């Protein structure tokens, strides 16, 4: 069946995780989650609301009567909270920088921007983490090799998401990948959005998307609430949240409640429309300049969906969507009305559906065999008839999507396809052009008589000129990649691919010395300060270095690496040649550089050619005070090298 | 790559949804209405702040009696507003930028109070953005106010966003005006809301001189109705026959306007009569939705086609119905569109998008208009690669021309070490180095590359922030520093200054360099980087003022003039200029901002310095023996 094919663009890696043996083998499973487990999670998510004093509920397997549990599951559920301060804190959308201590991976490696997350949700998670025994419980379960499933409904879901991410991060850092560790899963019901585009990007990049399954009923208002700036709903938010609380005892008179919900629904939908139509206009073309002007005037909500969404409508088969651009569009299009007169009816449902996940899911699971995976979005049919791909059509019909909505889904699909094509394109370019240029430079390096850096810096032969051309060609290839990454035009997982980390590192180590040499050859330090100063070192090198550091989970504290220490060396050399420069001023820096150089040689990161007689490094070192040289950590290195070259 | 060629979607309908879903339309219309109805605001404007957005609405009730009549379709040139140059990229040989004379008058009468208001708004640090709006004539005035604000903000470096929203505004400027707005990348700052049948935005296509008096009655009717719906009755009514004549005339001329476009470049006769041209974005509203577009040709066509569905009566009434339209489009997004879909939906995304646009513009039930409407939308379809792809391709081209640049750099080093000691500039000027020919060819290739870049920018074929990307700002800057001296050398070598004036005058300097100056200037402004002058200990590798040599050439000219000038006033003026340059040059040299070729023993500059010294010595002597002036300068007396 076509619709069951795994997602063909972009997410192929993501689907290889938990749901790799989808779908035929487990007919009672959805995305590799057993239906009974989902139901149990849902029940627990609602049960948690009844015990608001407890931080979380923990359900361990009971061997006797829970045969559907494989021996190794535990479910941890978090209750919701309906005080408006538990939803919005601070400025317009209540978002804040994510806690980098707890979530070091949730950032954009390229732009070095930290993900933003809803502050209220984060505060609540932090308080649970530090006040409860959650840490201990998780550790114990992980050590025993149990599968942890975090769950929650409403704002409880937000906590469950953060808990899952925290365990994933923790696992990643401690990296004790013993075999019996199972990575946690997260199943949410009616979850609000919690993070911005970087949050969504980083979870995809880390290949975590498939750990998150979000059930959303088509009309539920909660997943859309955070599209609204706080100030425009502040007066009504408390009352609305009371209506959304399944345990709420207060009751409003009907008429008052209806006008409240009706107004709330249209405010939320209007803001949802702004966010989604802006997103899709950019997906479709984005060339009209009005798209640049308006965001300066209208504060757009930063929140974006992530993970896998399952849209459920009563009596209809559930629809699984993994493309987060598409999810964003669906959040708008599934909750529209066919006529304005329906608005008040729909607005009531938008509240009620949030409370009825157990019942709604019951219906959905009866249609489980018809579950539809909405993939290959760029090819979905645009009208209800005229297609033989029945399952997809059913899905689109069951979500009541009109042509406009379907076009938006196609735009989301095209974007994903485009990212894949971009990756193919740069792969091709790399193999065709860059590889040859790299080889050229390697040969050049091998044949430089006065050392690679110095030969290039002197730049007196035709071959130096040719090497410079190759340097420029490579820069073009990598700058194009940088440009694409900056704009998120490559698949999210691109930056996590070892192949590219390796290519990048080879490039950086081989070519950056030439950039430094060129910089100082043209006295660019006179115009812009030292090479290593902020904004001087080309982005491609800074970034590729971060790439490596992220891949290896090391945190860089150093100002320079083996590829750009030349910049520091040049600055120190300037000091040594300056009549006002004194050795004592830079002693710390000299010692540091020497220590690094020694270490790089030991690790084989630096080649002997830097130690040739007459090279910048050797000349500089020789100019240092003899007292220092006597004890210098690289003294033996330099002296040995001098001796060998003498022979 | 084939599927990169044309954009796969038609998004005019989606863009309109985006604009309509924001609170901007509702808020701005409310204020427009307020400006129209409150007598205090007549012939003026009202201002209001909502959150961090400042709204200013120009009243649509601006005109009294004959002023409109007198200036009907008269255009005047617009180059400066309040002494600020409006457009920075006017080209030689193009039709000058012109706007409606009457509206410019109105604007000028408002400028003082508007400016005071604006400065007050901008002084408030809380102001994040400004919306300038207006209905009818107020819309056209609002456009000029916005234009003033945009050029003002550009001159003071501000990050305040500006949007102009007009309702049923008459046309304002000619084709050059529209193009200039586009080149400044300001078309996204104008959103003209035009209803399906409103005749006002289309009126100025037609030279209806025979109907001017009726037109004035019509304007009175509109203005009175805007003040209060009942007042409309007070106006002199025009007959149905006259309405029909007006309607037919506008229909005919708006059609003629579209034909000008279809004939392409050779507009010939048509363009002679069609003076006015839409600019910025148009948001067309109908009872079925809205579409947003920014191509002047498509807008002109749509204006005609949508009017064709109307009648003389509704074309007049529609001008007063923007409140209803705004209300409608701000709710439309909430409902599904399937019910109104009568025609079958094509399977191609692009064609389906066209279909939606046709529906939203309310043309779907007029079979004869569908095809032309689709054709005009199709003509705006982006056929080339997307801006992002263009930028990527340019990056590759840049690396291809990099060797040319590297070769020139190499040549410079060579020149600086030559025996003649003439330096980079003079070696090239005299072609004394044998590599000069090759370098000259490289110079051409680089110029072509950079000219192409600028042309692509102005055609909006590159990403909006292209000129802010460090890569391009730096590359263009170093290109300028390296190659402009060669351009200057070539200019003077050929003696072009004798016919066209000096390099720095009269737009002789290539436009690309002026653009790059701006990019570079904006960059330092943006990063807040104070031009940190870390002291140079050696001379720069390239002279930091790329026009330095042009200044030397001018200074040389002055020196020559001094020798032959006898008028003491003029002489004093010349000496003043010379001394100023001397100070400037010395300062550059002292700060080591010049490359060492400037100081080469036989460079033009060194020679000039020598000449100056001689002349000064002469002058000293002249002070002692003024009567010898002529003979000394004639060279008869050698000091």
PDB file of N, CA, C and O in Angstrom, chain B residues 278-319:
ATOM      1  N   UNK B 278       1.100  51.847 -11.645  1.00  0.00           N
ATOM      2  CA  UNK B 278       1.036  51.393 -10.246  1.00  0.00           C
ATOM      3  C   UNK B 278       2.433  51.074  -9.714  1.00  0.00           C
ATOM      4  O   UNK B 278       3.338  50.769 -10.490  1.00  0.00           O
ATOM      5  N   UNK B 279       2.601  51.135  -8.415  1.00  0.00           N
ATOM      6  CA  UNK B 279       3.876  50.753  -7.784  1.00  0.00           C
ATOM      7  C   UNK B 279       3.571  50.026  -6.476  1.00  0.00           C
ATOM      8  O   UNK B 279       2.460  50.130  -5.955  1.00  0.00           O
ATOM      9  N   UNK B 280       4.552  49.335  -5.945  1.00  0.00           N
ATOM     10  CA  UNK B 280       4.366  48.626  -4.671  1.00  0.00           C
ATOM     11  C   UNK B 280       3.420  47.436  -4.819  1.00  0.00           C
ATOM     12  O   UNK B 280       3.202  46.935  -5.916  1.00  0.00           O
ATOM     13  N   UNK B 281       2.869  46.991  -3.705  1.00  0.00           N
ATOM     14  CA  UNK B 281       1.950  45.856  -3.708  1.00  0.00           C
ATOM     15  C   UNK B 281       0.508  46.309  -3.809  1.00  0.00           C
ATOM     16  O   UNK B 281       0.141  47.321  -3.204  1.00  0.00           O
ATOM     17  N   UNK B 282      -0.266  45.563  -4.546  1.00  0.00           N
ATOM     18  CA  UNK B 282      -1.706  45.818  -4.576  1.00  0.00           C
ATOM     19  C   UNK B 282      -2.435  44.655  -3.924  1.00  0.00           C
ATOM     20  O   UNK B 282      -2.142  43.500  -4.210  1.00  0.00           O
ATOM     21  N   UNK B 283      -3.332  44.986  -3.032  1.00  0.00           N
ATOM     22  CA  UNK B 283      -4.173  43.954  -2.428  1.00  0.00           C
ATOM     23  C   UNK B 283      -5.576  44.170  -2.991  1.00  0.00           C
ATOM     24  O   UNK B 283      -6.289  45.091  -2.590  1.00  0.00           O
ATOM     25  N   UNK B 284      -5.939  43.342  -3.967  1.00  0.00           N
ATOM     26  CA  UNK B 284      -7.269  43.467  -4.569  1.00  0.00           C
ATOM     27  C   UNK B 284      -8.287  42.726  -3.714  1.00  0.00           C
ATOM     28  O   UNK B 284      -8.083  41.557  -3.377  1.00  0.00           O
ATOM     29  N   UNK B 285      -9.347  43.392  -3.362  1.00  0.00           N
ATOM     30  CA  UNK B 285     -10.350  42.712  -2.536  1.00  0.00           C
ATOM     31  C   UNK B 285     -11.666  42.578  -3.302  1.00  0.00           C
ATOM     32  O   UNK B 285     -12.071  43.478  -4.038  1.00  0.00           O
ATOM     33  N   UNK B 286     -12.291  41.429  -3.122  1.00  0.00           N
ATOM     34  CA  UNK B 286     -13.605  41.200  -3.716  1.00  0.00           C
ATOM     35  C   UNK B 286     -14.457  40.515  -2.659  1.00  0.00           C
ATOM     36  O   UNK B 286     -13.978  40.234  -1.562  1.00  0.00           O
ATOM     37  N   UNK B 287     -15.710  40.213  -2.998  1.00  0.00           N
ATOM     38  CA  UNK B 287     -16.543  39.529  -2.019  1.00  0.00           C
ATOM     39  C   UNK B 287     -16.101  38.093  -1.802  1.00  0.00           C
ATOM     40  O   UNK B 287     -16.531  37.435  -0.884  1.00  0.00           O
ATOM     41  N   UNK B 288     -15.193  37.586  -2.644  1.00  0.00           N
ATOM     42  CA  UNK B 288     -14.754  36.200  -2.520  1.00  0.00           C
ATOM     43  C   UNK B 288     -13.379  36.052  -1.874  1.00  0.00           C
ATOM     44  O   UNK B 288     -12.885  34.950  -1.719  1.00  0.00           O
ATOM     45  N   UNK B 289     -12.754  37.157  -1.567  1.00  0.00           N
ATOM     46  CA  UNK B 289     -11.426  37.038  -0.972  1.00  0.00           C
ATOM     47  C   UNK B 289     -10.517  38.147  -1.451  1.00  0.00           C
ATOM     48  O   UNK B 289     -10.981  39.232  -1.792  1.00  0.00           O
ATOM     49  N   UNK B 290      -9.234  37.851  -1.479  1.00  0.00           N
ATOM     50  CA  UNK B 290      -8.278  38.892  -1.843  1.00  0.00           C
ATOM     51  C   UNK B 290      -7.063  38.256  -2.501  1.00  0.00           C
ATOM     52  O   UNK B 290      -6.754  37.083  -2.272  1.00  0.00           O
ATOM     53  N   UNK B 291      -6.381  39.033  -3.351  1.00  0.00           N
ATOM     54  CA  UNK B 291      -5.093  38.608  -3.900  1.00  0.00           C
ATOM     55  C   UNK B 291      -4.102  39.752  -3.744  1.00  0.00           C
ATOM     56  O   UNK B 291      -4.489  40.915  -3.747  1.00  0.00           O
ATOM     57  N   UNK B 292      -2.832  39.380  -3.575  1.00  0.00           N
ATOM     58  CA  UNK B 292      -1.806  40.395  -3.358  1.00  0.00           C
ATOM     59  C   UNK B 292      -0.728  40.212  -4.416  1.00  0.00           C
ATOM     60  O   UNK B 292      -0.241  39.097  -4.604  1.00  0.00           O
ATOM     61  N   UNK B 293      -0.377  41.276  -5.128  1.00  0.00           N
ATOM     62  CA  UNK B 293       0.657  41.136  -6.163  1.00  0.00           C
ATOM     63  C   UNK B 293       1.501  42.400  -6.280  1.00  0.00           C
ATOM     64  O   UNK B 293       1.069  43.474  -5.872  1.00  0.00           O
ATOM     65  N   UNK B 294       2.698  42.252  -6.872  1.00  0.00           N
ATOM     66  CA  UNK B 294       3.572  43.425  -6.941  1.00  0.00           C
ATOM     67  C   UNK B 294       4.123  43.707  -8.332  1.00  0.00           C
ATOM     68  O   UNK B 294       5.024  44.518  -8.478  1.00  0.00           O
ATOM     69  N   UNK B 295       3.593  43.038  -9.333  1.00  0.00           N
ATOM     70  CA  UNK B 295       4.080  43.338 -10.681  1.00  0.00           C
ATOM     71  C   UNK B 295       3.204  44.414 -11.309  1.00  0.00           C
ATOM     72  O   UNK B 295       2.000  44.221 -11.472  1.00  0.00           O
ATOM     73  N   UNK B 296       3.775  45.569 -11.681  1.00  0.00           N
ATOM     74  CA  UNK B 296       2.955  46.667 -12.216  1.00  0.00           C
ATOM     75  C   UNK B 296       2.128  46.240 -13.423  1.00  0.00           C
ATOM     76  O   UNK B 296       0.975  46.647 -13.564  1.00  0.00           O
ATOM     77  N   UNK B 297       2.701  45.392 -14.285  1.00  0.00           N
ATOM     78  CA  UNK B 297       1.970  44.972 -15.470  1.00  0.00           C
ATOM     79  C   UNK B 297       0.731  44.162 -15.078  1.00  0.00           C
ATOM     80  O   UNK B 297      -0.373  44.402 -15.567  1.00  0.00           O
ATOM     81  N   UNK B 298       0.920  43.202 -14.166  1.00  0.00           N
ATOM     82  CA  UNK B 298      -0.205  42.372 -13.748  1.00  0.00           C
ATOM     83  C   UNK B 298      -1.248  43.213 -13.023  1.00  0.00           C
ATOM     84  O   UNK B 298      -2.455  43.012 -13.192  1.00  0.00           O
ATOM     85  N   UNK B 299      -0.785  44.157 -12.228  1.00  0.00           N
ATOM     86  CA  UNK B 299      -1.720  45.003 -11.482  1.00  0.00           C
ATOM     87  C   UNK B 299      -2.586  45.812 -12.453  1.00  0.00           C
ATOM     88  O   UNK B 299      -3.805  45.879 -12.322  1.00  0.00           O
ATOM     89  N   UNK B 300      -1.929  46.390 -13.457  1.00  0.00           N
ATOM     90  CA  UNK B 300      -2.659  47.179 -14.441  1.00  0.00           C
ATOM     91  C   UNK B 300      -3.743  46.326 -15.107  1.00  0.00           C
ATOM     92  O   UNK B 300      -4.888  46.737 -15.246  1.00  0.00           O
ATOM     93  N   UNK B 301      -3.353  45.118 -15.484  1.00  0.00           N
ATOM     94  CA  UNK B 301      -4.302  44.226 -16.142  1.00  0.00           C
ATOM     95  C   UNK B 301      -5.458  43.862 -15.206  1.00  0.00           C
ATOM     96  O   UNK B 301      -6.626  43.870 -15.600  1.00  0.00           O
ATOM     97  N   UNK B 302      -5.114  43.518 -13.982  1.00  0.00           N
ATOM     98  CA  UNK B 302      -6.165  43.123 -13.033  1.00  0.00           C
ATOM     99  C   UNK B 302      -7.123  44.288 -12.767  1.00  0.00           C
ATOM    100  O   UNK B 302      -8.320  44.091 -12.614  1.00  0.00           O
ATOM    101  N   UNK B 303      -6.597  45.487 -12.706  1.00  0.00           N
ATOM    102  CA  UNK B 303      -7.459  46.654 -12.488  1.00  0.00           C
ATOM    103  C   UNK B 303      -8.516  46.705 -13.581  1.00  0.00           C
ATOM    104  O   UNK B 303      -9.687  46.960 -13.335  1.00  0.00           O
ATOM    105  N   UNK B 304      -8.041  46.480 -14.796  1.00  0.00           N
ATOM    106  CA  UNK B 304      -8.969  46.529 -15.921  1.00  0.00           C
ATOM    107  C   UNK B 304      -9.984  45.387 -15.847  1.00  0.00           C
ATOM    108  O   UNK B 304     -11.192  45.606 -15.933  1.00  0.00           O
ATOM    109  N   UNK B 305      -9.501  44.173 -15.678  1.00  0.00           N
ATOM    110  CA  UNK B 305     -10.387  43.010 -15.700  1.00  0.00           C
ATOM    111  C   UNK B 305     -11.424  43.068 -14.590  1.00  0.00           C
ATOM    112  O   UNK B 305     -12.589  42.733 -14.789  1.00  0.00           O
ATOM    113  N   UNK B 306     -10.991  43.491 -13.400  1.00  0.00           N
ATOM    114  CA  UNK B 306     -11.940  43.505 -12.286  1.00  0.00           C
ATOM    115  C   UNK B 306     -12.990  44.594 -12.486  1.00  0.00           C
ATOM    116  O   UNK B 306     -14.151  44.412 -12.168  1.00  0.00           O
ATOM    117  N   UNK B 307     -12.568  45.702 -13.050  1.00  0.00           N
ATOM    118  CA  UNK B 307     -13.538  46.764 -13.307  1.00  0.00           C
ATOM    119  C   UNK B 307     -14.568  46.306 -14.335  1.00  0.00           C
ATOM    120  O   UNK B 307     -15.746  46.676 -14.261  1.00  0.00           O
ATOM    121  N   UNK B 308     -14.106  45.435 -15.253  1.00  0.00           N
ATOM    122  CA  UNK B 308     -15.000  44.967 -16.305  1.00  0.00           C
ATOM    123  C   UNK B 308     -16.208  44.209 -15.742  1.00  0.00           C
ATOM    124  O   UNK B 308     -17.231  44.089 -16.406  1.00  0.00           O
ATOM    125  N   UNK B 309     -16.082  43.695 -14.525  1.00  0.00           N
ATOM    126  CA  UNK B 309     -17.218  42.970 -13.945  1.00  0.00           C
ATOM    127  C   UNK B 309     -18.208  43.933 -13.288  1.00  0.00           C
ATOM    128  O   UNK B 309     -19.226  43.510 -12.771  1.00  0.00           O
ATOM    129  N   UNK B 310     -17.892  45.206 -13.279  1.00  0.00           N
ATOM    130  CA  UNK B 310     -18.747  46.151 -12.555  1.00  0.00           C
ATOM    131  C   UNK B 310     -19.646  46.973 -13.452  1.00  0.00           C
ATOM    132  O   UNK B 310     -19.801  46.696 -14.649  1.00  0.00           O
ATOM    133  N   UNK B 311     -20.233  47.985 -12.863  1.00  0.00           N
ATOM    134  CA  UNK B 311     -21.152  48.861 -13.583  1.00  0.00           C
ATOM    135  C   UNK B 311     -20.795  50.300 -13.214  1.00  0.00           C
ATOM    136  O   UNK B 311     -20.108  50.533 -12.224  1.00  0.00           O
ATOM    137  N   UNK B 312     -21.279  51.296 -14.000  1.00  0.00           N
ATOM    138  CA  UNK B 312     -20.969  52.692 -13.661  1.00  0.00           C
ATOM    139  C   UNK B 312     -21.341  53.032 -12.216  1.00  0.00           C
ATOM    140  O   UNK B 312     -20.560  53.679 -11.513  1.00  0.00           O
ATOM    141  N   UNK B 313     -22.506  52.586 -11.789  1.00  0.00           N
ATOM    142  CA  UNK B 313     -22.930  52.928 -10.429  1.00  0.00           C
ATOM    143  C   UNK B 313     -22.026  52.330  -9.361  1.00  0.00           C
ATOM    144  O   UNK B 313     -21.568  53.015  -8.456  1.00  0.00           O
ATOM    145  N   UNK B 314     -21.788  51.001  -9.479  1.00  0.00           N
ATOM    146  CA  UNK B 314     -21.028  50.375  -8.406  1.00  0.00           C
ATOM    147  C   UNK B 314     -19.566  50.817  -8.443  1.00  0.00           C
ATOM    148  O   UNK B 314     -18.884  50.786  -7.432  1.00  0.00           O
ATOM    149  N   UNK B 315     -19.109  51.276  -9.620  1.00  0.00           N
ATOM    150  CA  UNK B 315     -17.718  51.738  -9.678  1.00  0.00           C
ATOM    151  C   UNK B 315     -17.535  52.991  -8.831  1.00  0.00           C
ATOM    152  O   UNK B 315     -16.444  53.298  -8.388  1.00  0.00           O
ATOM    153  N   UNK B 316     -18.643  53.726  -8.640  1.00  0.00           N
ATOM    154  CA  UNK B 316     -18.566  54.931  -7.811  1.00  0.00           C
ATOM    155  C   UNK B 316     -18.813  54.590  -6.343  1.00  0.00           C
ATOM    156  O   UNK B 316     -18.095  55.056  -5.450  1.00  0.00           O
ATOM    157  N   UNK B 317     -19.779  53.717  -6.115  1.00  0.00           N
ATOM    158  CA  UNK B 317     -20.103  53.354  -4.726  1.00  0.00           C
ATOM    159  C   UNK B 317     -18.992  52.556  -4.060  1.00  0.00           C
ATOM    160  O   UNK B 317     -18.759  52.683  -2.856  1.00  0.00           O
ATOM    161  N   UNK B 318     -18.326  51.722  -4.857  1.00  0.00           N
ATOM    162  CA  UNK B 318     -17.281  50.866  -4.281  1.00  0.00           C
ATOM    163  C   UNK B 318     -16.174  51.676  -3.594  1.00  0.00           C
ATOM    164  O   UNK B 318     -15.502  51.167  -2.703  1.00  0.00           O
ATOM    165  N   UNK B 319     -16.022  52.901  -4.024  1.00  0.00           N
ATOM    166  CA  UNK B 319     -14.963  53.721  -3.416  1.00  0.00           C
ATOM    167  C   UNK B 319     -15.254  54.003  -1.950  1.00  0.00           C
ATOM    168  O   UNK B 319     -14.361  54.333  -1.175  1.00  0.00           O
TER     169      UNK B 319
END
